[in-house]
PDB file of C-alpha atoms and ligand atoms in Angstrom:
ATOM      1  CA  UNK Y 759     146.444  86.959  94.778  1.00 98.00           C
ATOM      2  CA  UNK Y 760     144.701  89.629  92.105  1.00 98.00           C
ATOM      3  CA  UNK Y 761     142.129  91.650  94.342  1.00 99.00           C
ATOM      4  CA  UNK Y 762     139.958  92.479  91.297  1.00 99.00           C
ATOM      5  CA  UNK Y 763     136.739  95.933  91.669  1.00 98.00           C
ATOM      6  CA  UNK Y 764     135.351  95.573  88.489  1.00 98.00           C
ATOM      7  CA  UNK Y 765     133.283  93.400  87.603  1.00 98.00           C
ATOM      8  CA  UNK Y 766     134.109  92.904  83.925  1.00 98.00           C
ATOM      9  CA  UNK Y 767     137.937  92.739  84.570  1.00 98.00           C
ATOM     10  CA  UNK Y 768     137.121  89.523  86.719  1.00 98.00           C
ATOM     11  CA  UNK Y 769     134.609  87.977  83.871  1.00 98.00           C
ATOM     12  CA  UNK Y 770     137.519  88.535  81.198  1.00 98.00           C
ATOM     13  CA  UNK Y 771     139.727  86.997  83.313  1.00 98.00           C
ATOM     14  CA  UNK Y 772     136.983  83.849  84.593  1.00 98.00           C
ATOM     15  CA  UNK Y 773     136.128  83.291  80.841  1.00 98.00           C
ATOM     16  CA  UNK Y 774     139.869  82.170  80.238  1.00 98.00           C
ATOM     17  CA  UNK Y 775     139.941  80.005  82.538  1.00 98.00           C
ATOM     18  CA  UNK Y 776     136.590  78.447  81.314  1.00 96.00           C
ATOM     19  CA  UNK Y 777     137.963  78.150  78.002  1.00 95.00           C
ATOM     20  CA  UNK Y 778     140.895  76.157  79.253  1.00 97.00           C
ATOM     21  CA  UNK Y 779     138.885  73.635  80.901  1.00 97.00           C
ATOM     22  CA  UNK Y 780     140.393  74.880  84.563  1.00 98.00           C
ATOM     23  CA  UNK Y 781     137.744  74.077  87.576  1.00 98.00           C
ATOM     24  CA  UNK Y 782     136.825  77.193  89.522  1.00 98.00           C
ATOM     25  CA  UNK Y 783     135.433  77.223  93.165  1.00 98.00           C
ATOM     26  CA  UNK Y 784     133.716  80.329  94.566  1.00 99.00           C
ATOM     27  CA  UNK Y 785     133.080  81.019  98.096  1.00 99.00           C
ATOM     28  CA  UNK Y 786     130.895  83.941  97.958  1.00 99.00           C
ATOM     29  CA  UNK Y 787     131.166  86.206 100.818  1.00 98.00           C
ATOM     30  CA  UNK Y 788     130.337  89.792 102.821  1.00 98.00           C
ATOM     31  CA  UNK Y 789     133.680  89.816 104.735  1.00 98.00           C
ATOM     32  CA  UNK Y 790     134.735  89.705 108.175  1.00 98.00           C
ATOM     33  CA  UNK Y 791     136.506  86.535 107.829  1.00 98.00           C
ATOM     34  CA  UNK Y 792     136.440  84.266 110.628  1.00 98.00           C
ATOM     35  CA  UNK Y 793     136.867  80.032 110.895  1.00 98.00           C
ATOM     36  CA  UNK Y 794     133.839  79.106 109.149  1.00 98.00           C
ATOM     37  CA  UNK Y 795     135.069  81.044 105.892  1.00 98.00           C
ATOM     38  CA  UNK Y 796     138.644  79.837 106.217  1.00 98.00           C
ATOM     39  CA  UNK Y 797     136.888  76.453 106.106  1.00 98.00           C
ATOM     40  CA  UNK Y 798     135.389  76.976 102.652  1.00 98.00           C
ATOM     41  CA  UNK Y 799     138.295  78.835 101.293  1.00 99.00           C
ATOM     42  CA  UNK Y 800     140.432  75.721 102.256  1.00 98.00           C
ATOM     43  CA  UNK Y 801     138.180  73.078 101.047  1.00 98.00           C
ATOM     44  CA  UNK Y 802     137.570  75.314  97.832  1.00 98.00           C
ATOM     45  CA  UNK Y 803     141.881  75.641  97.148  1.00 98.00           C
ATOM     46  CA  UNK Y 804     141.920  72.145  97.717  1.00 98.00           C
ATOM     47  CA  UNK Y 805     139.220  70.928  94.924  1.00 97.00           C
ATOM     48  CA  UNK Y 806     139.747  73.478  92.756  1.00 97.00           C
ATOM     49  CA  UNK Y 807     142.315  74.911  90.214  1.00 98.00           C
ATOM     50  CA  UNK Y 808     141.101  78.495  91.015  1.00 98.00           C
ATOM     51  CA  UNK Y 809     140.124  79.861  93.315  1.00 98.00           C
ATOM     52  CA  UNK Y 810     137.933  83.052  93.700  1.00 98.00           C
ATOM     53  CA  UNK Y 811     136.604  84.666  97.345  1.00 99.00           C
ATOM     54  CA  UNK Y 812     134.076  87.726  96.484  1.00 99.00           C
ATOM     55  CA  UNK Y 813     133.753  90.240  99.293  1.00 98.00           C
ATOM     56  CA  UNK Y 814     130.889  91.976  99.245  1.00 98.00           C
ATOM     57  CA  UNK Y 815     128.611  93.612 101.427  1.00 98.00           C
ATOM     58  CA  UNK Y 816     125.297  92.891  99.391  1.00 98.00           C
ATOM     59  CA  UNK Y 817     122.850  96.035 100.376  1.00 98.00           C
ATOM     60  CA  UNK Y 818     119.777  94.262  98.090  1.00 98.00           C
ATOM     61  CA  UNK Y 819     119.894  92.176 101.231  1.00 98.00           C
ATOM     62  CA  UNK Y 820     119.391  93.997 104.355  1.00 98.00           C
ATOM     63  CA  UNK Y 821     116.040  94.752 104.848  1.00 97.00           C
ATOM     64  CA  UNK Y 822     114.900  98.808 106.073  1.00 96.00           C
ATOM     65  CA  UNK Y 823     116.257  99.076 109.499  1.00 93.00           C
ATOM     66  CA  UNK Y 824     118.164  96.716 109.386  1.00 96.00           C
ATOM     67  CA  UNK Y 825     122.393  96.592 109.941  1.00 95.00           C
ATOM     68  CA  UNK Y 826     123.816  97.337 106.711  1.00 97.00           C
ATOM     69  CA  UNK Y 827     125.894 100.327 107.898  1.00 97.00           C
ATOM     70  CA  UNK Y 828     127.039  98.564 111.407  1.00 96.00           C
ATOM     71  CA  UNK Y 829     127.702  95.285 109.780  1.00 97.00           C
ATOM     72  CA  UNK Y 830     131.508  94.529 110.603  1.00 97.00           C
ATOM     73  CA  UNK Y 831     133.613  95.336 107.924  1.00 98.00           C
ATOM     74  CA  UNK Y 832     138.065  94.863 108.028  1.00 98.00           C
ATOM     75  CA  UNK Y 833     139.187  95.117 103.835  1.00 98.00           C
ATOM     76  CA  UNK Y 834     142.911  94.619 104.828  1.00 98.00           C
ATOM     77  CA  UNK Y 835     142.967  92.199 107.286  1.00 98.00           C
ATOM     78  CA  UNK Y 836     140.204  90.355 104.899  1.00 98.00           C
ATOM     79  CA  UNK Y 837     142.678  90.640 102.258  1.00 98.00           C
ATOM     80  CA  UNK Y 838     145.196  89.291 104.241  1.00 98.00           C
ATOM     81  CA  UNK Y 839     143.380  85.951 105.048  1.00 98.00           C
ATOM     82  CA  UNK Y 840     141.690  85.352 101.957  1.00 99.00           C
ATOM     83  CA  UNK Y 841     145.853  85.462 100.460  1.00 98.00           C
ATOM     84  CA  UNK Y 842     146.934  83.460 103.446  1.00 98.00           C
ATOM     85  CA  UNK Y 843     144.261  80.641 102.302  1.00 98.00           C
ATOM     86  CA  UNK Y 844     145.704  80.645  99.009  1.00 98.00           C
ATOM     87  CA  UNK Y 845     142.943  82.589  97.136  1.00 98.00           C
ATOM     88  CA  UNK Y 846     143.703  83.660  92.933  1.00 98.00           C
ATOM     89  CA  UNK Y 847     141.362  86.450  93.293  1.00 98.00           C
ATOM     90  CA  UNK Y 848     139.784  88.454  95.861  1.00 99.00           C
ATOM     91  CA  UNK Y 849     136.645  90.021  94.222  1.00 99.00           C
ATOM     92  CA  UNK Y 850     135.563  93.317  96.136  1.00 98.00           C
ATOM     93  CA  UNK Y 851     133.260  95.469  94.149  1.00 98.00           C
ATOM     94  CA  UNK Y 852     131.636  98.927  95.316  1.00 98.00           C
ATOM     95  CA  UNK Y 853     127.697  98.741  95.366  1.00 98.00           C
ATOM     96  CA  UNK Y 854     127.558 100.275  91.653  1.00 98.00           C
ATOM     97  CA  UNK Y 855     129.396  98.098  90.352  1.00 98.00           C
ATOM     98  CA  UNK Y 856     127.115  95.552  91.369  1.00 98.00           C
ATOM     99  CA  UNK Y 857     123.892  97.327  91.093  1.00 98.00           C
ATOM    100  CA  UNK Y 858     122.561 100.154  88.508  1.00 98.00           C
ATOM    101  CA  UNK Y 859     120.433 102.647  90.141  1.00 97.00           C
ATOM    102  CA  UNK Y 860     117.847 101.724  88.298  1.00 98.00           C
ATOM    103  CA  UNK Y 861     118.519  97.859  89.207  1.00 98.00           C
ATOM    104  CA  UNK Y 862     114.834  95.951  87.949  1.00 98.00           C
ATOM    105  CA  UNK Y 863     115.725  92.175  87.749  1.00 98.00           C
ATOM    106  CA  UNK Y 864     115.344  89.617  90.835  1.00 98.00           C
ATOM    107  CA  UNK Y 865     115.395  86.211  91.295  1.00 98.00           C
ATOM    108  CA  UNK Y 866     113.003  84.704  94.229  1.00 98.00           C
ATOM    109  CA  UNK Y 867     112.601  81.293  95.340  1.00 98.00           C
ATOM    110  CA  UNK Y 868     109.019  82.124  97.058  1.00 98.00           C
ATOM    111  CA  UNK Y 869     108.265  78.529  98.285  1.00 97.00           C
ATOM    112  CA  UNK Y 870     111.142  78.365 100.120  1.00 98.00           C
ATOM    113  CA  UNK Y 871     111.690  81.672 101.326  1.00 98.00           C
ATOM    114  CA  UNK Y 872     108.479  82.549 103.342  1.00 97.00           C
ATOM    115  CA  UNK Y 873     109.421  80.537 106.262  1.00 98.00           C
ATOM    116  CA  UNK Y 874     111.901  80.354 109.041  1.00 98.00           C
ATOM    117  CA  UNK Y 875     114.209  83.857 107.939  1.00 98.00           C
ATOM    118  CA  UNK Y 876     111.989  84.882 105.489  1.00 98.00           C
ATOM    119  CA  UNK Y 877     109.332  85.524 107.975  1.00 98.00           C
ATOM    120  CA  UNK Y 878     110.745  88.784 109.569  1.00 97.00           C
ATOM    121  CA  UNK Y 879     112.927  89.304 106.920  1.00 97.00           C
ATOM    122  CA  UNK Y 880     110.770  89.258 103.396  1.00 97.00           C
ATOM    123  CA  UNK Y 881     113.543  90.396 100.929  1.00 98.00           C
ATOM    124  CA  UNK Y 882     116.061  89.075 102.383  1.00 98.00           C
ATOM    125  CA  UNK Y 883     116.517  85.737 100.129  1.00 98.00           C
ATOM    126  CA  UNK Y 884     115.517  87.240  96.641  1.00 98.00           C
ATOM    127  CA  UNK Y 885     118.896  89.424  97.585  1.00 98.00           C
ATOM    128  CA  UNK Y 886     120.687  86.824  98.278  1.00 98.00           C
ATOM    129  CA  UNK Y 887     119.528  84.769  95.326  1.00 99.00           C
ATOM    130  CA  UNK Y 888     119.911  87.953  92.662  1.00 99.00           C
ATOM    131  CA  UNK Y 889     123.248  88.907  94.095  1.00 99.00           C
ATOM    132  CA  UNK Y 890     124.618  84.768  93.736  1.00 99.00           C
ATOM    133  CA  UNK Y 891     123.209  84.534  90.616  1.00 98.00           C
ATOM    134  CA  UNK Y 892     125.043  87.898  89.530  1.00 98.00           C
ATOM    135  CA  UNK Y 893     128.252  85.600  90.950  1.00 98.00           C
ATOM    136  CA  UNK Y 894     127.736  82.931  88.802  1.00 98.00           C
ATOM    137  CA  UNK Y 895     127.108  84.513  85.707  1.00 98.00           C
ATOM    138  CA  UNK Y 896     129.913  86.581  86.098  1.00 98.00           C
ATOM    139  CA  UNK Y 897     132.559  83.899  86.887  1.00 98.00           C
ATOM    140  CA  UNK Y 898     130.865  80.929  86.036  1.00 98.00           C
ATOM    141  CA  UNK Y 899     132.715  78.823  88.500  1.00 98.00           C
ATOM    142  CA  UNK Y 900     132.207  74.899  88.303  1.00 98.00           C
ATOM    143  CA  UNK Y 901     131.631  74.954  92.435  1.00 98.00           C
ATOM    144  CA  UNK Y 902     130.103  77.689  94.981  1.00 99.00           C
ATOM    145  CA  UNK Y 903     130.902  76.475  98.533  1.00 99.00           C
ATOM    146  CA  UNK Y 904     128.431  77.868 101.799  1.00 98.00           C
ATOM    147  CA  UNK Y 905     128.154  77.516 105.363  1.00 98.00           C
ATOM    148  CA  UNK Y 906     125.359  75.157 106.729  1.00 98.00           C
ATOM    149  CA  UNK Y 907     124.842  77.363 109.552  1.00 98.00           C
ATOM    150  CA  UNK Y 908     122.882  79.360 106.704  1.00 98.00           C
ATOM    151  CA  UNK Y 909     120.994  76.452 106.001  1.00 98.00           C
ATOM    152  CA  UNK Y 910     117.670  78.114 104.385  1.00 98.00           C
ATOM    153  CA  UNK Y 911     119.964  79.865 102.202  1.00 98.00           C
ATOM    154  CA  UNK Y 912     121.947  76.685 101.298  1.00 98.00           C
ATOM    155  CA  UNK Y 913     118.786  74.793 100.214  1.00 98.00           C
ATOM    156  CA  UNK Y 914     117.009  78.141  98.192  1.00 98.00           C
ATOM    157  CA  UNK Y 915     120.757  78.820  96.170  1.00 98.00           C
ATOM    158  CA  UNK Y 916     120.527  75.249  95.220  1.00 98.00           C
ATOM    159  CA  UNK Y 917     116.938  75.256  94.144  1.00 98.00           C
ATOM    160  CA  UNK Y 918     117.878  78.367  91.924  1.00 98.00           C
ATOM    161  CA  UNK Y 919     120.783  76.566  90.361  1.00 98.00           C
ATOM    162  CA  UNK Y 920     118.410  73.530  89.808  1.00 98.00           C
ATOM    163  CA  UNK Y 921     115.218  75.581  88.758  1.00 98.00           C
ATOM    164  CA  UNK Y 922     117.633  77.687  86.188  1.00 98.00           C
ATOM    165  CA  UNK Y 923     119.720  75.078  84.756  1.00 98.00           C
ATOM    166  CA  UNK Y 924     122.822  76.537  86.463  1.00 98.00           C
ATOM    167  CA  UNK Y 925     126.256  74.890  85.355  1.00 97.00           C
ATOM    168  CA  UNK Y 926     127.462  75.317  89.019  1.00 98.00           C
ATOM    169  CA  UNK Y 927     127.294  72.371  91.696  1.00 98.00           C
ATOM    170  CA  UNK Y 928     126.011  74.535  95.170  1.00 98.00           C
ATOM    171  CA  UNK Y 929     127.509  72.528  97.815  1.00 98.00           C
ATOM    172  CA  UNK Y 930     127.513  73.244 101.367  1.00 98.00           C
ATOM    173  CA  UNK Y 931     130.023  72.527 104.436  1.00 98.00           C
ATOM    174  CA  UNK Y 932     129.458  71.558 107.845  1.00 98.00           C
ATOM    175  CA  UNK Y 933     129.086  74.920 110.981  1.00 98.00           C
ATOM    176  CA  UNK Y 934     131.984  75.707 112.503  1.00 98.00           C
ATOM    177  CA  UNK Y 935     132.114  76.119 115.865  1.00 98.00           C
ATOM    178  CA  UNK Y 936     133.778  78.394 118.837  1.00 98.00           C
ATOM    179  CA  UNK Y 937     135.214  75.862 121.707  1.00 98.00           C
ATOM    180  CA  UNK Y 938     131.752  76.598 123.965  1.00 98.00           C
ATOM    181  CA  UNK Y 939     129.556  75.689 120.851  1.00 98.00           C
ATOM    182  CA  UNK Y 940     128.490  78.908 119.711  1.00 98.00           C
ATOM    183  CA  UNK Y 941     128.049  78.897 115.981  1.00 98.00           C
ATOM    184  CA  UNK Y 942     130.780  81.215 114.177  1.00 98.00           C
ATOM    185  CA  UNK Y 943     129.461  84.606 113.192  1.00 97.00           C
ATOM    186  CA  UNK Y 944     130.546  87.898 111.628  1.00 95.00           C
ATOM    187  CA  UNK Y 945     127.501  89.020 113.519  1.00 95.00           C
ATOM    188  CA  UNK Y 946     129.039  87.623 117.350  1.00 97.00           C
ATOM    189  CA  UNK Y 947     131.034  90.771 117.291  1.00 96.00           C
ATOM    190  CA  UNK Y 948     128.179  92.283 118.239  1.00 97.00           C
ATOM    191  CA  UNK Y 949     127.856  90.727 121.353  1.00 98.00           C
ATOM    192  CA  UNK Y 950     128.687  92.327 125.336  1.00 98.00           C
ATOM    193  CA  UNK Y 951     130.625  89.871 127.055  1.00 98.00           C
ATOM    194  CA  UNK Y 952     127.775  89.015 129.050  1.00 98.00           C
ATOM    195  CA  UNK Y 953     125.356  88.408 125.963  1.00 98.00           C
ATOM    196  CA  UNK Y 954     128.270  86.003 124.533  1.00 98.00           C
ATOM    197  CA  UNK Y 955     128.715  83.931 128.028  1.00 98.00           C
ATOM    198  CA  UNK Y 956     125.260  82.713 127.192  1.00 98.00           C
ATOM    199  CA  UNK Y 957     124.942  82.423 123.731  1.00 98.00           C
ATOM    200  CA  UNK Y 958     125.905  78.517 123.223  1.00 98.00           C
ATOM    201  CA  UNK Y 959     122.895  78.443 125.271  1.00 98.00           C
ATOM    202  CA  UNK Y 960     121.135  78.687 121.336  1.00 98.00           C
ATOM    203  CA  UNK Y 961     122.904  75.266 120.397  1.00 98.00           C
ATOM    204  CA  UNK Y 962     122.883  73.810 123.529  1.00 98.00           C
ATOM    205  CA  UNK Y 963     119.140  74.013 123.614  1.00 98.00           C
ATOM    206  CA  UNK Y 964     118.676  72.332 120.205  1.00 98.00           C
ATOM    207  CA  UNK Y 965     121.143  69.465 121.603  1.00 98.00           C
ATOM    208  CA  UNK Y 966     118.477  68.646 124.269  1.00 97.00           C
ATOM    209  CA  UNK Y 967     116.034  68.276 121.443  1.00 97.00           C
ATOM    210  CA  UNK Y 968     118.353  65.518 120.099  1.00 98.00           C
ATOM    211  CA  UNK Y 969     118.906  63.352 123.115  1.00 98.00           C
ATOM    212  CA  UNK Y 970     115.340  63.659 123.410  1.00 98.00           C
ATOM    213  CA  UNK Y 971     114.766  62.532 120.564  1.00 98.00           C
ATOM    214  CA  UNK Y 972     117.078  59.287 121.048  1.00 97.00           C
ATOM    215  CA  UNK Y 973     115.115  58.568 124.077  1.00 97.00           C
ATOM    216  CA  UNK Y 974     111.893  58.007 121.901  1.00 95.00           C
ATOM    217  CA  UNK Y 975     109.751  61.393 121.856  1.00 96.00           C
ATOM    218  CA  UNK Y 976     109.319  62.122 117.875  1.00 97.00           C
ATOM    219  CA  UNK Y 977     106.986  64.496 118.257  1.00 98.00           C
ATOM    220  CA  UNK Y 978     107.968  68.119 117.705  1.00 98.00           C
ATOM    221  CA  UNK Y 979     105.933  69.917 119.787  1.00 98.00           C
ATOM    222  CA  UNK Y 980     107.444  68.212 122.830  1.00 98.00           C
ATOM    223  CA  UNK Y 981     110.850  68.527 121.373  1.00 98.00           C
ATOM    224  CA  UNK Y 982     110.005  72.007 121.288  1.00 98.00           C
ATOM    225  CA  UNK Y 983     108.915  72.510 124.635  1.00 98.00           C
ATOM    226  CA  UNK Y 984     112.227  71.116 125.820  1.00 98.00           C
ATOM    227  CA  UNK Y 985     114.363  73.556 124.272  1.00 98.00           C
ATOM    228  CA  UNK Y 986     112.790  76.679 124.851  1.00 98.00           C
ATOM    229  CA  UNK Y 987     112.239  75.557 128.660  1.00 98.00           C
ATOM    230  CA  UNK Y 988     116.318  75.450 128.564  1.00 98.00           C
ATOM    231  CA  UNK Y 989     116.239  78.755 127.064  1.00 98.00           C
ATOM    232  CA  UNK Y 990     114.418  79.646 129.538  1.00 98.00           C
ATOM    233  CA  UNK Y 991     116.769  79.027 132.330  1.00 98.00           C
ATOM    234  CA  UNK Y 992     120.257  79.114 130.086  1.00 98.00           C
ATOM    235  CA  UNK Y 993     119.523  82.154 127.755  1.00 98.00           C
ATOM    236  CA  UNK Y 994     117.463  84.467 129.842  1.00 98.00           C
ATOM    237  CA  UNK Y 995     118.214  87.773 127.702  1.00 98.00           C
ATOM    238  CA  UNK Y 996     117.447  85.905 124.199  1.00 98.00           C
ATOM    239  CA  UNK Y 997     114.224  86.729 122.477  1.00 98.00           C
ATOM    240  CA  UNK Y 998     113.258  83.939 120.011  1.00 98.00           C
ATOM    241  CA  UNK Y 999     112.137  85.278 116.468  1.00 98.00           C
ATOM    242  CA  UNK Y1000     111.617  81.300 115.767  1.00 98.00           C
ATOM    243  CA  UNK Y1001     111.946  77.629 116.790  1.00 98.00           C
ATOM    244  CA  UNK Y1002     110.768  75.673 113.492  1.00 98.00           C
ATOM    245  CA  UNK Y1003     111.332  71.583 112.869  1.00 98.00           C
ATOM    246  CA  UNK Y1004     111.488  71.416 108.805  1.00 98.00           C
ATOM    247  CA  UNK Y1005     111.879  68.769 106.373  1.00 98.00           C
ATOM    248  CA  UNK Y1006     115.478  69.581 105.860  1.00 97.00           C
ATOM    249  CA  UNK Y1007     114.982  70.476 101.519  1.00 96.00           C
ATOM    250  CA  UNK Y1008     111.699  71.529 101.345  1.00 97.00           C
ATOM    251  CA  UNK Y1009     111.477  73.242 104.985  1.00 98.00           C
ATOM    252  CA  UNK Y1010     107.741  72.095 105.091  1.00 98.00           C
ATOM    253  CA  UNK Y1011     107.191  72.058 108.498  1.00 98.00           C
ATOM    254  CA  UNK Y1012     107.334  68.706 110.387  1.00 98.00           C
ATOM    255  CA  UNK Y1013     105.181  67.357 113.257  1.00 98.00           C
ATOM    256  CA  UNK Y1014     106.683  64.054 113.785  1.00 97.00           C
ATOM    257  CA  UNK Y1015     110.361  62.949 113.151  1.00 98.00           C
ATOM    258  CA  UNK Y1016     110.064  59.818 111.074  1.00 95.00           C
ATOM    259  CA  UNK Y1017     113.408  59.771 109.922  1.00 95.00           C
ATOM    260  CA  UNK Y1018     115.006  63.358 109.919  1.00 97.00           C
ATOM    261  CA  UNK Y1019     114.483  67.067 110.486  1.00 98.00           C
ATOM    262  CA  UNK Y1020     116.301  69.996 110.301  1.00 98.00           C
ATOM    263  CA  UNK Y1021     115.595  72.197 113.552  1.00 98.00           C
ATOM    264  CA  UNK Y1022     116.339  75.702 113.110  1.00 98.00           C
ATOM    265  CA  UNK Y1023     116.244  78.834 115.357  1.00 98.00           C
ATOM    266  CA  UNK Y1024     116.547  82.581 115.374  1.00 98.00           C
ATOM    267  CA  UNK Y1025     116.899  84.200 118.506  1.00 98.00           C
ATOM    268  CA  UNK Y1026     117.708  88.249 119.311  1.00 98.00           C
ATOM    269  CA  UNK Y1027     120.583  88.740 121.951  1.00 98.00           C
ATOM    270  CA  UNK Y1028     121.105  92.311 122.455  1.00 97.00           C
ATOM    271  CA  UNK Y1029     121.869  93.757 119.372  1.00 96.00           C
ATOM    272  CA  UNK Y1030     122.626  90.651 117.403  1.00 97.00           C
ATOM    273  CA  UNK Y1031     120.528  87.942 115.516  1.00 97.00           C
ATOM    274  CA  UNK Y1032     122.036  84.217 116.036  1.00 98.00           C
ATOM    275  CA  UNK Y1033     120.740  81.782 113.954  1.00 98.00           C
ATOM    276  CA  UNK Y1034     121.593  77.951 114.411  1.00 98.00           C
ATOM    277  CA  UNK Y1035     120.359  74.757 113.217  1.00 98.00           C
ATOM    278  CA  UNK Y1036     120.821  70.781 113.667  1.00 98.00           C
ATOM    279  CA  UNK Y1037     119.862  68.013 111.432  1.00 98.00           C
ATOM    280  CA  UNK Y1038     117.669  65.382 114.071  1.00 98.00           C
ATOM    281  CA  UNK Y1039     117.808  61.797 112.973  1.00 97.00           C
ATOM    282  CA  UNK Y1040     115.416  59.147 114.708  1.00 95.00           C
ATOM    283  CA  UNK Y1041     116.064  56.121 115.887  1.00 92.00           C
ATOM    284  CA  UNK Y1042     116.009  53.536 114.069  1.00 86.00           C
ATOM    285  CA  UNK Y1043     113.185  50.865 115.576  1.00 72.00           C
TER     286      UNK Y1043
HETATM  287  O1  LIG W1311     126.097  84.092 103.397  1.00 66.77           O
HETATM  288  C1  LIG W1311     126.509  85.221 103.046  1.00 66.77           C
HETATM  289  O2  LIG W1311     127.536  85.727 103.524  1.00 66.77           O
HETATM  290  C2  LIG W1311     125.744  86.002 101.993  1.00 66.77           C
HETATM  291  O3  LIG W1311     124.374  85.799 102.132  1.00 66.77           O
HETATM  292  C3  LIG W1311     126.203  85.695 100.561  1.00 66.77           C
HETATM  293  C4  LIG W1311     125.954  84.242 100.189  1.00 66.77           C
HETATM  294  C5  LIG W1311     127.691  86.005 100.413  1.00 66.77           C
HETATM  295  C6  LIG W1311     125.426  86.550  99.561  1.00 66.77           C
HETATM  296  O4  LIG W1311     125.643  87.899  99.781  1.00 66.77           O
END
């Protein structure tokens, strides 16, 4: 595996592989590997003939305030796993190499980043978008793999690559899991042991929504209700930021389940910021 800094080095080298008709997967990433990144990297060695892992901390990002310097950071053991998983290149650059200081071009999805996230965090998703667009245009891989458990971010990366006629299919693979539930995180390291004993409390409470849904009630305010009376009892110290029930691509907001939704929450414990989500499917009549 070639761990590759500079950015130009790794587009020389992507542009070969272009030429010679080779299929490159990219799993873009800020590090910290855990399961649910091991789980694109595999999928991503498997359909591809390259592949490339980018590790990178993206500060256009974080928001003032917010945990750029804390987030959890591990290069070498990082390096480690990404070789383990049978990576070609690890792509780490420095901020600027990414960014000039006088950095002027974005790329915003607006009509799809106001809600859920993008409500307490407002330039959060035009980072995201310039950063993976920076990605793409750099390696031009034929495949960028994500996690659903970043679900808004899943559906605004592929709205870019649609919008901009982006040679790159954005696909997206299924949350992985601790045993007890709890959605895989860099961010769980965060956690006190008590604060982690009840966060599968945040999925748990979006289960209830979905047997209550099987039992007939399709109307989200009640399916709301229901989960945040569980929070209530199960995840005492969590502070919600949001509950929302979205039409899974457009993430208008729903008020009745005719067929599916996407429900998706953000909730504060202690010093981290768990998001989860779950795609709701009705009964059919
Ligand atoms: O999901 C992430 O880790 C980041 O938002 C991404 C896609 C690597 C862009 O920095």
């Amino acid at each position: 595996m070639q761990i590759i800094h500079d950015p130009n080095e790794l587009a020389a080298l992507c542009r070969g592989w272009r030429f010679s008709g080779l299929h490159t997967v990219l799993v873009p990433t800020m590090g910290y590997f855990h399961e649910g990144h091991k789980s694109l990297m595999r999928a991503g060695r498997e359909s591809g003939d390259r592949l490339i892992v980018s590790l990178f901390v993206n500060p256009a990002q974080f928001g003032p305030g917010e945990d750029l310097a804390a987030y959890p950071r591990d290069f070498d053991r990082d390096a480690a796993i990404a070789r383990e998983m049978g990576a070609d290149v690890l792509f780490a650059p420095a901020p600027d190499a990414m960014y000039l200081p006088d950095h002027a071009t974005w790329i915003e999805v607006p009509s799809l980043s106001g809600t859920l996230c993008g409500l307490t965090r407002p330039t959060h998703f035009r980072g995201v978008c310039t950063v993976v667009a920076k990605l793409f245009l750099l390696i031009m891989p034929t495949t960028a793999l994500f996690g659903e458990k970043d679900w808004q971010q899943l559906a605004i990366l592929r709205r870019m690559a649609l919008d901009l006629n982006m040679p790159v299919s954005v696909k997206g693979l299924p949350i992985v899991r601790e045993a007890d539930g709890l959605a895989m995180s860099s961010r769980n390291a965060y956690l006190t042991p008590e604060e982690r004993a009840m966060a599968p409390a945040l999925q748990q409470g979006l289960l209830q929504a979905a047997r209550l849904l099987a039992t007939g009630e399709r109307d989200t305010a009640g399916l709301a209700q229901a989960i945040r009376a569980y929070w209530e009892k199960q995840l005492p110290l969590g502070q919600e930021e949001y509950l929302s029930f979205v039409h899974p691509e457009t993430l208008v907001p729903v008020d009745h389940i005719e067929n599916t939704a996407l429900v998706a929450a953000a909730v504060r414990l202690g010093k981290a910021r768990l998001i989860d989500n779950l795609l709701l499917r009705a009964p059919v009549a």
